[in-house]
PDB file of C-alpha atoms in Angstrom:
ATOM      1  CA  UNK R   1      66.450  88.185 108.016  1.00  0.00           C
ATOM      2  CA  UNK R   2      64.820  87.812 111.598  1.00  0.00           C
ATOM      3  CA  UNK R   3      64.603  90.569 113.696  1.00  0.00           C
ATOM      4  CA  UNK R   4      67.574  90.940 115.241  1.00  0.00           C
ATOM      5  CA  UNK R   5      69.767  90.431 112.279  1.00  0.00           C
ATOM      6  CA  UNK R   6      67.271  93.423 110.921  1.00  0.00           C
ATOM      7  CA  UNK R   7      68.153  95.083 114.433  1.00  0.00           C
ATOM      8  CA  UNK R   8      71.904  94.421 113.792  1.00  0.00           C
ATOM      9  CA  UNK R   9      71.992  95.668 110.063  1.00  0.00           C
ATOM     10  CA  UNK R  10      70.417  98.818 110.737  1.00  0.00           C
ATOM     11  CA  UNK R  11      72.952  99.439 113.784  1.00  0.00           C
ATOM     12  CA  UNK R  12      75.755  98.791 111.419  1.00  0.00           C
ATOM     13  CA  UNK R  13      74.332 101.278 109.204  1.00  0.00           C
ATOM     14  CA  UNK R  14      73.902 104.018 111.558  1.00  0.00           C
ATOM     15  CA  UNK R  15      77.734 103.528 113.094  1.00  0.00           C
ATOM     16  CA  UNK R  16      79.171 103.587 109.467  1.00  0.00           C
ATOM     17  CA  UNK R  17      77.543 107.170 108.853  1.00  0.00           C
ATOM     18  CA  UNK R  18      80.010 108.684 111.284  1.00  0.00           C
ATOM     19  CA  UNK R  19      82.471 111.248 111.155  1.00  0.00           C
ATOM     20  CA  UNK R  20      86.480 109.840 109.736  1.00  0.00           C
ATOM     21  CA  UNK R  21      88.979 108.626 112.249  1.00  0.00           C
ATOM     22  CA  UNK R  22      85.659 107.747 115.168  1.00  0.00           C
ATOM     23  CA  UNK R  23      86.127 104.104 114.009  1.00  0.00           C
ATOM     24  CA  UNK R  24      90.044 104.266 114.089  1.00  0.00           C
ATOM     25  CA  UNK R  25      90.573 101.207 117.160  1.00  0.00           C
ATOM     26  CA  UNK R  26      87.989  98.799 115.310  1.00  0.00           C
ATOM     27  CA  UNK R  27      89.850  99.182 112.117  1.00  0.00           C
ATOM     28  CA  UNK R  28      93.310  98.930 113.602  1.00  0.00           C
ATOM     29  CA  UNK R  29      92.697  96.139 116.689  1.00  0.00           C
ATOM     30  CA  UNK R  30      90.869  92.968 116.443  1.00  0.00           C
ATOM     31  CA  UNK R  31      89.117  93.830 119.648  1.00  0.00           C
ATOM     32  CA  UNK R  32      85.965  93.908 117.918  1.00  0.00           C
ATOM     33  CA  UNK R  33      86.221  92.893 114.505  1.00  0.00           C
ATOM     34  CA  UNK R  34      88.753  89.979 112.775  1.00  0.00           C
ATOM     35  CA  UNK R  35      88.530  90.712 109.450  1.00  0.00           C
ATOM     36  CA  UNK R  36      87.628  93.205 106.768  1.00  0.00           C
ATOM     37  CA  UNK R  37      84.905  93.552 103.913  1.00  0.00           C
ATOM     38  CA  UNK R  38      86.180  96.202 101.336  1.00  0.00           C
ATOM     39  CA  UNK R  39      83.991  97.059  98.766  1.00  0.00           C
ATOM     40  CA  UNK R  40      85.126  99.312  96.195  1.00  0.00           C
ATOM     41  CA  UNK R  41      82.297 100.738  93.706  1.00  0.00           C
ATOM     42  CA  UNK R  42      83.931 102.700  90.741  1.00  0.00           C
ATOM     43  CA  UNK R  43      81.868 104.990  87.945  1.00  0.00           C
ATOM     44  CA  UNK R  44      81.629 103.224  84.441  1.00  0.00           C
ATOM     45  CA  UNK R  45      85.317 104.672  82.725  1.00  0.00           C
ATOM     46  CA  UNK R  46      87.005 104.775  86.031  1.00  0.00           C
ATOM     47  CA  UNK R  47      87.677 100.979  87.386  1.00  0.00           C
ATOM     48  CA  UNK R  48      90.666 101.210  89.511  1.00  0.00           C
ATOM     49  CA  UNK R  49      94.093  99.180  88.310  1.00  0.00           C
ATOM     50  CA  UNK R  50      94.680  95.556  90.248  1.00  0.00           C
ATOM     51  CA  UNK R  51      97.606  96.748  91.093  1.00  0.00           C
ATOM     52  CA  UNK R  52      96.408  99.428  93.392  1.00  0.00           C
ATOM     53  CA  UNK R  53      93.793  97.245  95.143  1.00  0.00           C
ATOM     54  CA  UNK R  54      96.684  94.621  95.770  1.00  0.00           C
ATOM     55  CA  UNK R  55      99.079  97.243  96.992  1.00  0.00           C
ATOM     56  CA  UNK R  56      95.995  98.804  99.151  1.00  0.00           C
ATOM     57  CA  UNK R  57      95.164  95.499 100.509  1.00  0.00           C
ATOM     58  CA  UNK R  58      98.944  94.719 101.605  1.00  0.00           C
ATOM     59  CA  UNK R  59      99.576  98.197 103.317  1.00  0.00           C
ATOM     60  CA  UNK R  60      96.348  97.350 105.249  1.00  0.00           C
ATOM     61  CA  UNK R  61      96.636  94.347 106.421  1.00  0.00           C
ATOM     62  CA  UNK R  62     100.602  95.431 106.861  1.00  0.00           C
ATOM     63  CA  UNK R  63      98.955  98.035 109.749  1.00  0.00           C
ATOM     64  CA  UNK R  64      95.930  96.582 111.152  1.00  0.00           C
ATOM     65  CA  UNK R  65      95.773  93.453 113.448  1.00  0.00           C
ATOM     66  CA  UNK R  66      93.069  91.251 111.538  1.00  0.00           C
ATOM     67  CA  UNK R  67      93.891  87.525 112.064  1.00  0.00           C
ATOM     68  CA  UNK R  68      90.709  86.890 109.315  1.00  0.00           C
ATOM     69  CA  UNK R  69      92.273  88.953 106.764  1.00  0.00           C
ATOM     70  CA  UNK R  70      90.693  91.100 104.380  1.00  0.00           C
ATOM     71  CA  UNK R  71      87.986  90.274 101.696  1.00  0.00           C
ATOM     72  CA  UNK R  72      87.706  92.970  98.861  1.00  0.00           C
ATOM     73  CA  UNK R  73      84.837  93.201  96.755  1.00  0.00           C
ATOM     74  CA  UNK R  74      84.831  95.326  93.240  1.00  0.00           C
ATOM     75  CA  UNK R  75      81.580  96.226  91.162  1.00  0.00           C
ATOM     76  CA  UNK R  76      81.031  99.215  88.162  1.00  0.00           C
ATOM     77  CA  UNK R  77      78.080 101.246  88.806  1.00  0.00           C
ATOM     78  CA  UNK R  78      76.668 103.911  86.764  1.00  0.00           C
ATOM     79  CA  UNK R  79      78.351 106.844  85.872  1.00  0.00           C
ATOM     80  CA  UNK R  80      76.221 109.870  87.370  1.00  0.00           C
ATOM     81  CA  UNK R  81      77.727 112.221  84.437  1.00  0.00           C
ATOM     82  CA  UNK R  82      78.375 115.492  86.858  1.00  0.00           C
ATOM     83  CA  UNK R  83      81.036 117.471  86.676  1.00  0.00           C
ATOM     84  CA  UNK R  84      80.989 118.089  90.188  1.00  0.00           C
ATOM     85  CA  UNK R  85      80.341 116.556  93.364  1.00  0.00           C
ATOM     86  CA  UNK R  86      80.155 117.719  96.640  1.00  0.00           C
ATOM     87  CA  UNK R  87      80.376 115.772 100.125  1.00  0.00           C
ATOM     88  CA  UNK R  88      76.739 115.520 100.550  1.00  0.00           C
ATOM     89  CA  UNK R  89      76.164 114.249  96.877  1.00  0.00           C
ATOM     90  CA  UNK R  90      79.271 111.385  97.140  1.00  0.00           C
ATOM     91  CA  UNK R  91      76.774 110.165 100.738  1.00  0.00           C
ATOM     92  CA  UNK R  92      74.270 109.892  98.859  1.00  0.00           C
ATOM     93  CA  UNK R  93      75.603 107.705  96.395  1.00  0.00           C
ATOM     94  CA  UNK R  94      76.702 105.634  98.682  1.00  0.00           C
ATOM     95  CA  UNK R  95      74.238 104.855 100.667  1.00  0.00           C
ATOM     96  CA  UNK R  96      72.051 103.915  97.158  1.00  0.00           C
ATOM     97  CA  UNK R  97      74.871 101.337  96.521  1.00  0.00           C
ATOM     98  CA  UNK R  98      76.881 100.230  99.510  1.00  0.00           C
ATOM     99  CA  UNK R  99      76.229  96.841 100.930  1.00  0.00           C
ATOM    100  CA  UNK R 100      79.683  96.127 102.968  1.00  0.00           C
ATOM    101  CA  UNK R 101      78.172  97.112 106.883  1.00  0.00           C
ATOM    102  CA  UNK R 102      79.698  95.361 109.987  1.00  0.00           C
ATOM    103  CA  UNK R 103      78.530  92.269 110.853  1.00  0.00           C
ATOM    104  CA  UNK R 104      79.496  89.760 113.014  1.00  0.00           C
ATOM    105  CA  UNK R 105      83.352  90.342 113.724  1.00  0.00           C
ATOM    106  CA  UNK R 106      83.741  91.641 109.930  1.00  0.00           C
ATOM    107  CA  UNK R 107      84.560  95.405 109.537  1.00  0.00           C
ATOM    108  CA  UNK R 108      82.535  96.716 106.384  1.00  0.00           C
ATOM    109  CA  UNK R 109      84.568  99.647 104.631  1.00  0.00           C
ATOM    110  CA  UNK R 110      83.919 101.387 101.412  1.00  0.00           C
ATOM    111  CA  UNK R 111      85.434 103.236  98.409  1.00  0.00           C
ATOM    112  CA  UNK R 112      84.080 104.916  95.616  1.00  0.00           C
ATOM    113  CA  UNK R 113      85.292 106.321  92.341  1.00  0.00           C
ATOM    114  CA  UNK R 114      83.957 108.918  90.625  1.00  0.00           C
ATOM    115  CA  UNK R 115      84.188 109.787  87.219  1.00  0.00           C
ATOM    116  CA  UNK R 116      84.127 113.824  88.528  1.00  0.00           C
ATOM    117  CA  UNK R 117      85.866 116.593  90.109  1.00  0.00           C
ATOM    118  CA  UNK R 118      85.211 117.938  93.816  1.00  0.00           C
ATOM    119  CA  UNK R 119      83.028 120.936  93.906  1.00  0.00           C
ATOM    120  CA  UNK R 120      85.940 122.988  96.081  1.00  0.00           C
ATOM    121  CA  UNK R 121      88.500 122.644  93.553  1.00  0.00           C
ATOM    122  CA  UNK R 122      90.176 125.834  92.336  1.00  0.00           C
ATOM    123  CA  UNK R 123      92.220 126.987  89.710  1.00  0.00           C
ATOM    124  CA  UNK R 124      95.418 126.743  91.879  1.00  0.00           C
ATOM    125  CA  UNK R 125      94.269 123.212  93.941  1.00  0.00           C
ATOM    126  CA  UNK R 126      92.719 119.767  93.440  1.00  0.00           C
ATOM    127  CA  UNK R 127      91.338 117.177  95.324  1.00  0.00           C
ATOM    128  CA  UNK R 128      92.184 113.586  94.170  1.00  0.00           C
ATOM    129  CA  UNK R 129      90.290 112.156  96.994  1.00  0.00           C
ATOM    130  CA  UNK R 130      88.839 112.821 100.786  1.00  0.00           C
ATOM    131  CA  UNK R 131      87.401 110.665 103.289  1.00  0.00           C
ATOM    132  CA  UNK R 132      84.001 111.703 104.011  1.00  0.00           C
ATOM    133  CA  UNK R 133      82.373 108.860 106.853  1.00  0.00           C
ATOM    134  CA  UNK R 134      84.001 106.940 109.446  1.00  0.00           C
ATOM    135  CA  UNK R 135      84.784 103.907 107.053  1.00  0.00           C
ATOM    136  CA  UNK R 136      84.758 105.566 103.923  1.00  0.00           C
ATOM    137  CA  UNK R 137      86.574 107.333 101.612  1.00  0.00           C
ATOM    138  CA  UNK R 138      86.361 109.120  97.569  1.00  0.00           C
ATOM    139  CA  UNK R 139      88.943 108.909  94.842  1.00  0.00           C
ATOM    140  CA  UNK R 140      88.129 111.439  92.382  1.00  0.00           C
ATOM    141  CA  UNK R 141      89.168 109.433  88.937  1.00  0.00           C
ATOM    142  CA  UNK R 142      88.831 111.912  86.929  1.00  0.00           C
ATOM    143  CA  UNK R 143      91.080 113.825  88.601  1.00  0.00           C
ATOM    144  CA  UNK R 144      93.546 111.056  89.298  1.00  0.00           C
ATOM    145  CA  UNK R 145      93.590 110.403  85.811  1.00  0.00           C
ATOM    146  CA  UNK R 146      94.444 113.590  84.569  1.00  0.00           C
ATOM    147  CA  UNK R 147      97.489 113.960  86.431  1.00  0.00           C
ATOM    148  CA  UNK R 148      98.671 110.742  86.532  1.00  0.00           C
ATOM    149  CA  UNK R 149     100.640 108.799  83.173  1.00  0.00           C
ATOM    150  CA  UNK R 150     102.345 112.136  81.728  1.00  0.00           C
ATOM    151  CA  UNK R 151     105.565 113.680  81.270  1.00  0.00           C
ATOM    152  CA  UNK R 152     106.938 114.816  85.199  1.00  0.00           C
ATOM    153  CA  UNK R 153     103.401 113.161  86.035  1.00  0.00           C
ATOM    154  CA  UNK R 154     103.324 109.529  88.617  1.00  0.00           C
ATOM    155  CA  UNK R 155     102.146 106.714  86.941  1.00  0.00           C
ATOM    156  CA  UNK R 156      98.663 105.947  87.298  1.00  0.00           C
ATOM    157  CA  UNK R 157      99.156 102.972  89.528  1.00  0.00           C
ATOM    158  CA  UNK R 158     101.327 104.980  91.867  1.00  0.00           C
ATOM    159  CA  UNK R 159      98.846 107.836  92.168  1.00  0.00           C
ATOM    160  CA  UNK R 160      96.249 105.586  93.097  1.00  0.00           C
ATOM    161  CA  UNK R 161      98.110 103.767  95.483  1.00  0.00           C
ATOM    162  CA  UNK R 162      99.475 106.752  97.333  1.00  0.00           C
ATOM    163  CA  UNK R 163      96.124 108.728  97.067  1.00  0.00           C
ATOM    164  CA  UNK R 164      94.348 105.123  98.673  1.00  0.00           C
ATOM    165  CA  UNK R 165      96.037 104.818 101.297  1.00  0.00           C
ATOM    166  CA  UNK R 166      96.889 108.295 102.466  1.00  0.00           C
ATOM    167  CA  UNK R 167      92.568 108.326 102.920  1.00  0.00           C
ATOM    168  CA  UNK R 168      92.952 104.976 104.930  1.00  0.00           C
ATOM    169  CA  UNK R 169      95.351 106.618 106.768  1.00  0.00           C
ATOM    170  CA  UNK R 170      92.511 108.870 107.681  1.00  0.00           C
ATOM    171  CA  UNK R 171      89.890 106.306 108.328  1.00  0.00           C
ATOM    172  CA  UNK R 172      93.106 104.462 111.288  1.00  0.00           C
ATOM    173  CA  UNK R 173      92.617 108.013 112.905  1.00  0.00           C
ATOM    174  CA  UNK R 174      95.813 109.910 111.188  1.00  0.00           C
ATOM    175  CA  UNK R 175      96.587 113.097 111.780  1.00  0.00           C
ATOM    176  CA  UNK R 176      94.960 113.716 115.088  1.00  0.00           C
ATOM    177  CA  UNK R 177      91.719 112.202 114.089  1.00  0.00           C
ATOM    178  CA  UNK R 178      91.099 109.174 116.490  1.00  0.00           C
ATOM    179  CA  UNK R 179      94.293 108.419 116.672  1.00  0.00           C
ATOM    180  CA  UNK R 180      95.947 109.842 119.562  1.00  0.00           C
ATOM    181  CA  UNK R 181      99.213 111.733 118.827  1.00  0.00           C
ATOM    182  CA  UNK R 182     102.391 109.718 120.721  1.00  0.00           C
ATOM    183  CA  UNK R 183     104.099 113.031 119.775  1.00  0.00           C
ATOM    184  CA  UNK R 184     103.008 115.961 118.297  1.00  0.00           C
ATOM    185  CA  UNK R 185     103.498 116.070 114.514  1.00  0.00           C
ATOM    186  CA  UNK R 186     100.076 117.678 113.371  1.00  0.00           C
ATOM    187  CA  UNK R 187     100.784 120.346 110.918  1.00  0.00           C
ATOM    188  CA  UNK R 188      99.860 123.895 112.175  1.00  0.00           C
ATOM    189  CA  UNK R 189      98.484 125.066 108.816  1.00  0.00           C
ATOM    190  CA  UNK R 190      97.032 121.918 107.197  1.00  0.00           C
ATOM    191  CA  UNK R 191      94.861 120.046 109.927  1.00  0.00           C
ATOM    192  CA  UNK R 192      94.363 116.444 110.059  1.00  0.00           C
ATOM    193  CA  UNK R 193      98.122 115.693 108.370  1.00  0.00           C
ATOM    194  CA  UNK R 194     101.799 115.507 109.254  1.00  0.00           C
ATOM    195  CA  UNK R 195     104.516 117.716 109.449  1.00  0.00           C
ATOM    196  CA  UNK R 196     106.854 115.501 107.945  1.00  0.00           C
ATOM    197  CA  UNK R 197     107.189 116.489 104.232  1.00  0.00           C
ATOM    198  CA  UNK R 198     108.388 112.995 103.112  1.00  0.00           C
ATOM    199  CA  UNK R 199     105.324 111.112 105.500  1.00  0.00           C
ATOM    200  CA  UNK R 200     102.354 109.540 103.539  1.00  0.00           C
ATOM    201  CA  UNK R 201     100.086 111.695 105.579  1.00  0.00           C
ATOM    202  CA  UNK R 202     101.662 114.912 104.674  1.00  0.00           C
ATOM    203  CA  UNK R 203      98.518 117.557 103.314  1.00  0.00           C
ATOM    204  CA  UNK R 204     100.337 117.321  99.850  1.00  0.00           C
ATOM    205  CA  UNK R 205      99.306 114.126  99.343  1.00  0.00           C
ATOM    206  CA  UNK R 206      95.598 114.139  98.175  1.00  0.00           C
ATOM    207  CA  UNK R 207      95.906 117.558  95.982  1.00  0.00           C
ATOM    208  CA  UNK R 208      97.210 117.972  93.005  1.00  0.00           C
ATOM    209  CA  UNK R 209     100.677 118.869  94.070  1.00  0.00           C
ATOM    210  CA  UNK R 210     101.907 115.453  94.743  1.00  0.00           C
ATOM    211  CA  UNK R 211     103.702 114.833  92.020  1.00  0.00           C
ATOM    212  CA  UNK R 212     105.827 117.599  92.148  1.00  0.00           C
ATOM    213  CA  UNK R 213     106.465 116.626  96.070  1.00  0.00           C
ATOM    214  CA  UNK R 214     107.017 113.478  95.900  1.00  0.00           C
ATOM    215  CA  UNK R 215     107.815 112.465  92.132  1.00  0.00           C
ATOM    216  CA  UNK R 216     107.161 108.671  91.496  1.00  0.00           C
ATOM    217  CA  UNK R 217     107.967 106.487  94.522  1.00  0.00           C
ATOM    218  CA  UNK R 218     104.706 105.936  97.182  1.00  0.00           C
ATOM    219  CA  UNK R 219     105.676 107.831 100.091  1.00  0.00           C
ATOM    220  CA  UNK R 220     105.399 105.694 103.705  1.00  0.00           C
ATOM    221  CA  UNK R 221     104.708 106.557 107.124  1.00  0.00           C
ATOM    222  CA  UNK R 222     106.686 108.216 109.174  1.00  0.00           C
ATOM    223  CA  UNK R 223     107.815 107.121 112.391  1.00  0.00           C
ATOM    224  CA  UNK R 224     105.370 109.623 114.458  1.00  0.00           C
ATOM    225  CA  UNK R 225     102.600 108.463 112.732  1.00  0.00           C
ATOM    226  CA  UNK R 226     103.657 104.988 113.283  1.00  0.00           C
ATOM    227  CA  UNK R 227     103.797 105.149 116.730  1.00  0.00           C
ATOM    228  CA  UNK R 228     100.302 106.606 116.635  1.00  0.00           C
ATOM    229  CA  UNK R 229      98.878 103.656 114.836  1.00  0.00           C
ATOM    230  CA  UNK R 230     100.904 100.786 117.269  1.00  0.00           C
ATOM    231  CA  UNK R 231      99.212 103.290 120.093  1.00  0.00           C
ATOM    232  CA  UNK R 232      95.595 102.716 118.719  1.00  0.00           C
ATOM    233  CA  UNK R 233      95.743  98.533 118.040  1.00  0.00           C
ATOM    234  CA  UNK R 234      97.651  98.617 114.696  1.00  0.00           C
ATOM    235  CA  UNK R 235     101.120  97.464 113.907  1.00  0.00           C
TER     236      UNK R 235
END
């Protein structure tokens, strides 16, 4: 690299370590980026089904306006073997691994799966994923795959799906989070998520509870946060 391409990698690293929903427009308009570079790193035992990447990849490009499309990138790394992981621990991991930053008019983005729990589960509620940076987001597959493929449980491919894209959902700025509200549908006791009970953003969604809410059908957006997506750059 010459010095400004050093220059330029180093910016993109510093704007990708920023809080989620701050990069909301660039992910939904092609103002400043075309296309996307997904890269998903997943913990040896945890590799995500096709099925869910393909599904991920259509809702995306479904809502963002990226004439270049989207590239997606998978790769195993080693399992870290902890029970538990907080916030702070999943950044660091991260930034040992990731290589998708912006460059050019590409949008890097990033997901990782970990073969863990979150370290603020309780007895009564799970996380099965959280985005944590401005273009990134967890899925915790050990979590996801305990209460996924069971009896009155989604089917693994569902779970991921839903649990994928309710954290992109995030990332485009939903609930509240970069996204401007075109009406006001944030839920009063669960911040960052809709009111609607049957929208993909509702809080449900990433905890342990969604299969009881929703049973075994991906849940959509709803119209509100729809129109707060079109209102950003998306479709």
């Amino acid at each position: 690299m010459n010095g400004s391409e050093v220059d330029e990698r180093l910016e993109s690293i510093r704007d990708a370590k920023r809080a989620p929903g701050t990069s909301a427009k660039e992910i939904l308009s092609e103002e400043k980026f075309k296309s996307i570079w997904l890269e998903v790193h997943y913990m040896e035992g945890f590799p995500p089904s096709a099925s869910a990447l393909s599904n991920l990849e259509d809702w995306i490009l479904k809502h963002t306006n990226k004439s270049q499309g989207l590239e997606l990138t998978l790769k195993e790394i080693p399992a870290a073997g902890q029970d538990n992981y907080s916030v702070t621990e999943v950044r660091e991991i991260e930034d040992q691994n990731r290589t998708a930053y912006n460059f050019g008019n590409k949008l890097g983005m990033y997901i990782l799966i970990l073969d863990g729990y979150y370290e603020k589960d309780t007895d009564t509620q799970a996380s099965l994923g959280f985005a944590y940076r401005n273009t990134s987001i967890a899925l915790m597959g050990k979590r996801v795959d305990e209460r996924s493929g069971g009896f009155a449980k989604p089917d693994l491919e569902t779970l991921e799906t839903t649990v994928l894209e309710h954290e992109f959902g995030h990332l485009m700025g939903l609930v509240n989070l970069g996204a401007s509200m075109v009406n006001e549908h944030e839920d009063d006791d669960n911040s960052g998520h809709c009111d609607n009970g049957e929208c993909l953003m509702y809080w449900a969604v990433e905890s342990s509870y969604i299969y009881n809410h929703f049973g075994g059908e991906v849940p959509k957006l709803g119209a509100n946060c729809l129109a707060d997506l079109k209102a950003a750059g998306g479709k």
